JSON list of C-alpha atoms in Angstrom, two decimals:
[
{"chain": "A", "resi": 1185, "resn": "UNK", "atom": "CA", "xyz": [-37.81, 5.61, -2.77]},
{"chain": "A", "resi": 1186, "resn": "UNK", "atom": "CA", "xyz": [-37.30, 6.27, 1.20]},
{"chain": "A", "resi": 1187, "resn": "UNK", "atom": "CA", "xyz": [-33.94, 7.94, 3.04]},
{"chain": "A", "resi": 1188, "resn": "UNK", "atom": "CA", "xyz": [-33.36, 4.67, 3.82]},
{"chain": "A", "resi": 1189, "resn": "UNK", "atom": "CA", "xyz": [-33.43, 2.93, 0.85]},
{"chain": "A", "resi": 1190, "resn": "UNK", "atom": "CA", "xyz": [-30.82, 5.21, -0.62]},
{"chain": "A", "resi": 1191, "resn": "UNK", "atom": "CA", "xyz": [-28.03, 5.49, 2.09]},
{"chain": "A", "resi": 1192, "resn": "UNK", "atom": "CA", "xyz": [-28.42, 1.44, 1.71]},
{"chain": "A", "resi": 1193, "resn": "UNK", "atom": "CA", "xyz": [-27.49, 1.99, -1.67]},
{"chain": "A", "resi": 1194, "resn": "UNK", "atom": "CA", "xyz": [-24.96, 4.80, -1.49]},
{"chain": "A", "resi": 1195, "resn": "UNK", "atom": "CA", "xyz": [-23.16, 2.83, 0.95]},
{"chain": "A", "resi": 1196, "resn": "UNK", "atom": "CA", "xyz": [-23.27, -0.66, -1.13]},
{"chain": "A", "resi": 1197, "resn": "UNK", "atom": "CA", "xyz": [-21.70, 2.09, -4.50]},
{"chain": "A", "resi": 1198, "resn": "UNK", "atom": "CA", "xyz": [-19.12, 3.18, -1.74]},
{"chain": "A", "resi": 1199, "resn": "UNK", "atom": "CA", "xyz": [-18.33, -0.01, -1.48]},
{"chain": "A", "resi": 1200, "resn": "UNK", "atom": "CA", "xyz": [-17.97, -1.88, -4.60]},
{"chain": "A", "resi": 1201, "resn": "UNK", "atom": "CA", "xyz": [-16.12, 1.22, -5.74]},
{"chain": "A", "resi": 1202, "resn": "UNK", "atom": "CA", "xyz": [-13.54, 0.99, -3.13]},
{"chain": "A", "resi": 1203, "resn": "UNK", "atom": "CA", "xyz": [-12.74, -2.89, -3.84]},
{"chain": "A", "resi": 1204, "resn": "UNK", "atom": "CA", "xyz": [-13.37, -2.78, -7.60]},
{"chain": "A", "resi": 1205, "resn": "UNK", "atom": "CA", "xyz": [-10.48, -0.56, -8.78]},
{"chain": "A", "resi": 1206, "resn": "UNK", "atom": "CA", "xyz": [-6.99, -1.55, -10.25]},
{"chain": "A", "resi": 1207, "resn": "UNK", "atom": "CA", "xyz": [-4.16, -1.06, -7.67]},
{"chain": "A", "resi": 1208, "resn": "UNK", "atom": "CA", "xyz": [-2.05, 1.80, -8.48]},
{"chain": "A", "resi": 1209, "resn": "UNK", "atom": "CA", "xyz": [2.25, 1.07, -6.73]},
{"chain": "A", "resi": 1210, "resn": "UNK", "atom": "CA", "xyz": [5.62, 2.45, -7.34]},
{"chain": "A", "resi": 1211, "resn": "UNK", "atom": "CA", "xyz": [7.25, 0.36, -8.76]},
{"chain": "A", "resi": 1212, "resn": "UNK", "atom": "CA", "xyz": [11.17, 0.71, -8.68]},
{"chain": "A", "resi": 1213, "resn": "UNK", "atom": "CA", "xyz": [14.56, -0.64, -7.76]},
{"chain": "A", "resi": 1214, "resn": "UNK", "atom": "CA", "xyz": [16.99, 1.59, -6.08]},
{"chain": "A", "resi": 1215, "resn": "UNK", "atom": "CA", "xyz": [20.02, -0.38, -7.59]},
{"chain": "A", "resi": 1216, "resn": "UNK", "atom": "CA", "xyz": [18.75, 1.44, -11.24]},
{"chain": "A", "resi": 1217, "resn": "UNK", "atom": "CA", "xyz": [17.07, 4.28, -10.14]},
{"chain": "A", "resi": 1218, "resn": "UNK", "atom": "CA", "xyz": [18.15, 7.19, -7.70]},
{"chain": "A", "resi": 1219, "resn": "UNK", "atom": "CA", "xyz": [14.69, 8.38, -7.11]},
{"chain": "A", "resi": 1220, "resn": "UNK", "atom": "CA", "xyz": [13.68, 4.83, -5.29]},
{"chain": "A", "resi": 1221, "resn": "UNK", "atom": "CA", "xyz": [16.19, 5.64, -2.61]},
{"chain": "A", "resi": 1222, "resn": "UNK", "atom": "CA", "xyz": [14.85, 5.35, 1.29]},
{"chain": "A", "resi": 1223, "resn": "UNK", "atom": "CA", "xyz": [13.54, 9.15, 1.01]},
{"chain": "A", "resi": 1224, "resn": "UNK", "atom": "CA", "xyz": [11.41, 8.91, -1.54]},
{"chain": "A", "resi": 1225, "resn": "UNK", "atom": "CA", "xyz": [10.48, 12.53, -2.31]},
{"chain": "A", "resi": 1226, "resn": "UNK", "atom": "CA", "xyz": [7.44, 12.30, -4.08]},
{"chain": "A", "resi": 1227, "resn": "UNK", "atom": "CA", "xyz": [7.38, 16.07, -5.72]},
{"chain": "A", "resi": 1228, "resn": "UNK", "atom": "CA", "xyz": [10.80, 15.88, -7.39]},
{"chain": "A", "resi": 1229, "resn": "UNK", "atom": "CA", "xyz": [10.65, 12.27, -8.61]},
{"chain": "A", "resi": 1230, "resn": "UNK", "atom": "CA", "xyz": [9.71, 11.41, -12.51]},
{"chain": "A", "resi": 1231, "resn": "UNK", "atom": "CA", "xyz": [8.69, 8.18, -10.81]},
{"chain": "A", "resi": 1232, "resn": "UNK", "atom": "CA", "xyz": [4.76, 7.48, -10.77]},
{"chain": "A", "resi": 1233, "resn": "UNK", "atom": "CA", "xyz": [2.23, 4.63, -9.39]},
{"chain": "A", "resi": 1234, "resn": "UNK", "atom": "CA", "xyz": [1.52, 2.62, -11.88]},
{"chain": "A", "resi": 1235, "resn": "UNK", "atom": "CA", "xyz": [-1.16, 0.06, -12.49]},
{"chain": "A", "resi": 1236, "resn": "UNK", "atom": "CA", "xyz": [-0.27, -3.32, -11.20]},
{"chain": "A", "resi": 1237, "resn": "UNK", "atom": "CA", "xyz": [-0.23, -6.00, -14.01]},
{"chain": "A", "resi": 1238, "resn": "UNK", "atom": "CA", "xyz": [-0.08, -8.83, -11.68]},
{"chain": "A", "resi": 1239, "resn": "UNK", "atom": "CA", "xyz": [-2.83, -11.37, -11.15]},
{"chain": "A", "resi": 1240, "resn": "UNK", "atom": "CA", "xyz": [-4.87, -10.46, -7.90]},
{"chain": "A", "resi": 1241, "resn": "UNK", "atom": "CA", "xyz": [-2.79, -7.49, -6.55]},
{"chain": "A", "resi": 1242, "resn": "UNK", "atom": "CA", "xyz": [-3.97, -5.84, -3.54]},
{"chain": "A", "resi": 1243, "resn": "UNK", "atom": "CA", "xyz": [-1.36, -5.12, -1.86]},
{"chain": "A", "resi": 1244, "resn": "UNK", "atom": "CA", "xyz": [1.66, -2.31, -2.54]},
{"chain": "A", "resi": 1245, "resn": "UNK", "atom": "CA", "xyz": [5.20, -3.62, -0.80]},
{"chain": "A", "resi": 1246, "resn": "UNK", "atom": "CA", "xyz": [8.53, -1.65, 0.10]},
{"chain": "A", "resi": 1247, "resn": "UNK", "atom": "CA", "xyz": [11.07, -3.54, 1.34]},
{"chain": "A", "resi": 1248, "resn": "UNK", "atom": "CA", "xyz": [14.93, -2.31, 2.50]},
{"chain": "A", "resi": 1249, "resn": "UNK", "atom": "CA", "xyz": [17.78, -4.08, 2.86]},
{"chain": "A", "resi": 1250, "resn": "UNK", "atom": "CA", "xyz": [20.19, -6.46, 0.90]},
{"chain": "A", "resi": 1251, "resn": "UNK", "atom": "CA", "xyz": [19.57, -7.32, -2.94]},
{"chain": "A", "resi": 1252, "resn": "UNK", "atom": "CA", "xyz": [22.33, -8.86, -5.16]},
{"chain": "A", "resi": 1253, "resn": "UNK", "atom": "CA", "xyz": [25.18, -7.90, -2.98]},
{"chain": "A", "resi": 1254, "resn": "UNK", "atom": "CA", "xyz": [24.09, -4.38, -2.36]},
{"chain": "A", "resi": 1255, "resn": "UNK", "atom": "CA", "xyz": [21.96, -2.58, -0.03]},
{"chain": "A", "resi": 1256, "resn": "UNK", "atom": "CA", "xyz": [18.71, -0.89, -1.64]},
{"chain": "A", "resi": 1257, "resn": "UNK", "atom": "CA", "xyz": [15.09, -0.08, -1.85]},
{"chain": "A", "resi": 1258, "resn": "UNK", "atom": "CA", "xyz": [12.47, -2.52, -4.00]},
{"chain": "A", "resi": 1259, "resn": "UNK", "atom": "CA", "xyz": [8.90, -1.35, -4.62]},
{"chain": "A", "resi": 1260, "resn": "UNK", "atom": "CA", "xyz": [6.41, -3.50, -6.37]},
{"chain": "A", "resi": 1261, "resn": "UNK", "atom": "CA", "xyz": [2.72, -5.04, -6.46]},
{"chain": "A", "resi": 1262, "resn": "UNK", "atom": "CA", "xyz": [1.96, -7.87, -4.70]},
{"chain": "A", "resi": 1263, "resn": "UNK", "atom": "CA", "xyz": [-1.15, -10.89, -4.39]},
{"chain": "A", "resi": 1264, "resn": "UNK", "atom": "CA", "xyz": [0.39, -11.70, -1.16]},
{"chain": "A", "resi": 1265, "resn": "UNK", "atom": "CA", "xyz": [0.11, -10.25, 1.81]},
{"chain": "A", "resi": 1266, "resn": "UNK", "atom": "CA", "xyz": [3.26, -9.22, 3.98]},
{"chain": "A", "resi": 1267, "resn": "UNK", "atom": "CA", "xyz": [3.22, -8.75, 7.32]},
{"chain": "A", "resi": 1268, "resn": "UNK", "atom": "CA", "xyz": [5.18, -5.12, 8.38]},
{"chain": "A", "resi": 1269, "resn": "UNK", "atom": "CA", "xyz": [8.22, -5.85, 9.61]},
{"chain": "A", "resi": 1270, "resn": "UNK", "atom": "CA", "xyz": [12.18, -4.75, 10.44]},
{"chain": "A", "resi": 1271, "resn": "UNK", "atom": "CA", "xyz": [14.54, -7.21, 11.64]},
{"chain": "A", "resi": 1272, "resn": "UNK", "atom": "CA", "xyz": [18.51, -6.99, 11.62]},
{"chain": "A", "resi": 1273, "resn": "UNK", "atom": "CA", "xyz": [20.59, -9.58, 9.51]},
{"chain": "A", "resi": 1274, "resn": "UNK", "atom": "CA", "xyz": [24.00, -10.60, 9.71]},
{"chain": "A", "resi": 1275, "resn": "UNK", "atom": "CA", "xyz": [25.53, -12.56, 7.27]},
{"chain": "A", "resi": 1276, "resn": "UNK", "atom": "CA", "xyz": [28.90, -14.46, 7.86]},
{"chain": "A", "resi": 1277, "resn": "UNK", "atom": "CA", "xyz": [32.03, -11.59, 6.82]},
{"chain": "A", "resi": 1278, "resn": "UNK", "atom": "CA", "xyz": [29.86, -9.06, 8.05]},
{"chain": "A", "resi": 1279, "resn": "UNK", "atom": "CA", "xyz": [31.33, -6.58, 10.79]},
{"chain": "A", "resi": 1280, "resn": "UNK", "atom": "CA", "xyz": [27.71, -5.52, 11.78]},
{"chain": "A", "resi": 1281, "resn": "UNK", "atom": "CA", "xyz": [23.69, -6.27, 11.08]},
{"chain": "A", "resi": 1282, "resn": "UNK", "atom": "CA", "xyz": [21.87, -5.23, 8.60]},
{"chain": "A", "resi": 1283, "resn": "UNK", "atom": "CA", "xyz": [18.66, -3.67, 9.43]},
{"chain": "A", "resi": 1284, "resn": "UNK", "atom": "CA", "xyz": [15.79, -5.01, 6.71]},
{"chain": "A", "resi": 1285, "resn": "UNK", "atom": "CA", "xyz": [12.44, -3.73, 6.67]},
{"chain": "A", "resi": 1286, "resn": "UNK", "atom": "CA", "xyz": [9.19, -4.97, 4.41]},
{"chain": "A", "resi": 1287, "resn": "UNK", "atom": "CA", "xyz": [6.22, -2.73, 4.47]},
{"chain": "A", "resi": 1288, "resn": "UNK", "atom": "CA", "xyz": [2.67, -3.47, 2.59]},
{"chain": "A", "resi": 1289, "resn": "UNK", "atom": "CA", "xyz": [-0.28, -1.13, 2.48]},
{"chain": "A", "resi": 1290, "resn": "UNK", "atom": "CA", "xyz": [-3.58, -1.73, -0.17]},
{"chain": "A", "resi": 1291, "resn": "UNK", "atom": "CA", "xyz": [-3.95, 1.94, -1.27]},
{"chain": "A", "resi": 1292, "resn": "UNK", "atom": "CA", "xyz": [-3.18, 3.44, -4.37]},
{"chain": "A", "resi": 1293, "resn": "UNK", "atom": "CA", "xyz": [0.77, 4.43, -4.36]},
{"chain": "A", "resi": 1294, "resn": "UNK", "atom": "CA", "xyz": [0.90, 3.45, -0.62]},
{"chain": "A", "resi": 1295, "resn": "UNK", "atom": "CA", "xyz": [4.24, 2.06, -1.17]},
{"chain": "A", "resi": 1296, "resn": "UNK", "atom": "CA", "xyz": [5.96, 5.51, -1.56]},
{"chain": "A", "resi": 1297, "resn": "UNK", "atom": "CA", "xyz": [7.56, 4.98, 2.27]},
{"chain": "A", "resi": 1298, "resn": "UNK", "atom": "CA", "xyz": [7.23, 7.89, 4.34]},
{"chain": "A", "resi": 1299, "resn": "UNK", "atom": "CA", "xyz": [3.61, 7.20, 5.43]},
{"chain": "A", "resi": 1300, "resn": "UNK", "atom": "CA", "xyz": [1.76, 3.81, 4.62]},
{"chain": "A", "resi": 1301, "resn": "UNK", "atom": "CA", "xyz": [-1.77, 4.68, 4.62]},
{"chain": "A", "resi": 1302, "resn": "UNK", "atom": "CA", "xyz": [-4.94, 2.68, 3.81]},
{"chain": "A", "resi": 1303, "resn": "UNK", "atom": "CA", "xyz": [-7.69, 4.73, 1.75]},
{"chain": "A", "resi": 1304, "resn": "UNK", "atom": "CA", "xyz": [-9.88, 1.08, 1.79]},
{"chain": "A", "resi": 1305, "resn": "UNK", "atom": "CA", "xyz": [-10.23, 1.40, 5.82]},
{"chain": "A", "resi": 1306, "resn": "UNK", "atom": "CA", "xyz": [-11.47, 5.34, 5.28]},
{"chain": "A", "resi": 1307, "resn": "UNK", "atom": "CA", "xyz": [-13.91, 3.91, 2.56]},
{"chain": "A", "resi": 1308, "resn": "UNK", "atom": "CA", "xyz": [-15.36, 0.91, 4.88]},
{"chain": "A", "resi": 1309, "resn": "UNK", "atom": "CA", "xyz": [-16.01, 3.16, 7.60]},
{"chain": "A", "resi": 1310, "resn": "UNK", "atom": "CA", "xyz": [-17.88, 6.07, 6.03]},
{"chain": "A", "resi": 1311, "resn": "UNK", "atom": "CA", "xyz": [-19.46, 3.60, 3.74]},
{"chain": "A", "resi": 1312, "resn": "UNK", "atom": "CA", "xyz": [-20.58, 1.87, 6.99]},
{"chain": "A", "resi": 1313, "resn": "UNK", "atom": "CA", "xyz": [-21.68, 4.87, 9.00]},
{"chain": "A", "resi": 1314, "resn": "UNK", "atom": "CA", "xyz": [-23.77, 5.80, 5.88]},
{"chain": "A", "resi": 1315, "resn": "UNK", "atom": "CA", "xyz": [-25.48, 2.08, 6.04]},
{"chain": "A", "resi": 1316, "resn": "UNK", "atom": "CA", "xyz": [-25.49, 2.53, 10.14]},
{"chain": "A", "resi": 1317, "resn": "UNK", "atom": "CA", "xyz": [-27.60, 5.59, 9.70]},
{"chain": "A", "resi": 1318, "resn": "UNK", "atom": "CA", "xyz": [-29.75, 4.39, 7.12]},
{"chain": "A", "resi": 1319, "resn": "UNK", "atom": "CA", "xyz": [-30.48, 1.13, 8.68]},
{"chain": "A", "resi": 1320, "resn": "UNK", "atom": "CA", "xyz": [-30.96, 2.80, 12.44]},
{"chain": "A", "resi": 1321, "resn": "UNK", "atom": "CA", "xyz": [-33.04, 5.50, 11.49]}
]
């Protein structure tokens, strides 16, 4: 089997790997559980990613702002993709807006809040520099 041949292959493993796995969120409501405040500190929290157990989820959401007559934090799995976005809300009674904020990321635990990252675009591009190389060689 040539170089070639193999990074092809490598890269195709890298791949299917990447886009094969169960999705791994945090999934919590602030409005029952401290820890799934805005800070989320990650090393003092009992909370965990857990696998999502929704059809098709790819994406991990946080979202801020008013649920059931209170302000709070939501985390959960998603099959839907939401753009990122803050926008201020004022509802009638209201002395001042409300800032409200949805977030979605598609890497495992993603949805903690103080960095949305996506592993998937790390795994594309290595997995296509190792096909780039093995192809252009």
């Amino acid at each position: 089997m040539d170089k070639s041949n193999l990074y092809l292959q490598l890269a195709i493993i890298l791949l299917a790997f990447g886009y094969s796995q169960s999705l791994d969120c945090y999934v919590c409501s602030s409005h029952n559980n401290t820890d799934c405040s805005e800070i989320f500190d990650k090393e003092n929290t009992k909370i965990q990613p857990t696998t999502c157990d929704i059809y098709d989820a790819k994406y991990c959401i946080k979202t801020t702002g008013l649920y059931e007559g209170k302000i709070g934090v939501l985390r959960f799995c998603s099959s839907r993709k939401f753009e990122d976005y803050c926008d201020y809300v004022k509802r009638v009674g209201d002395s001042r807006p409300l800032r409200s904020c949805v977030y979605a990321c598609s890497s495992d635990g993603c949805n903690r809040g103080d960095k949305l990252s996506n592993v998937n675009s790390l795994l594309v591009f290595t997995s296509s520099i190792i096909f780039m190389a093995a192809y252009f060689k």
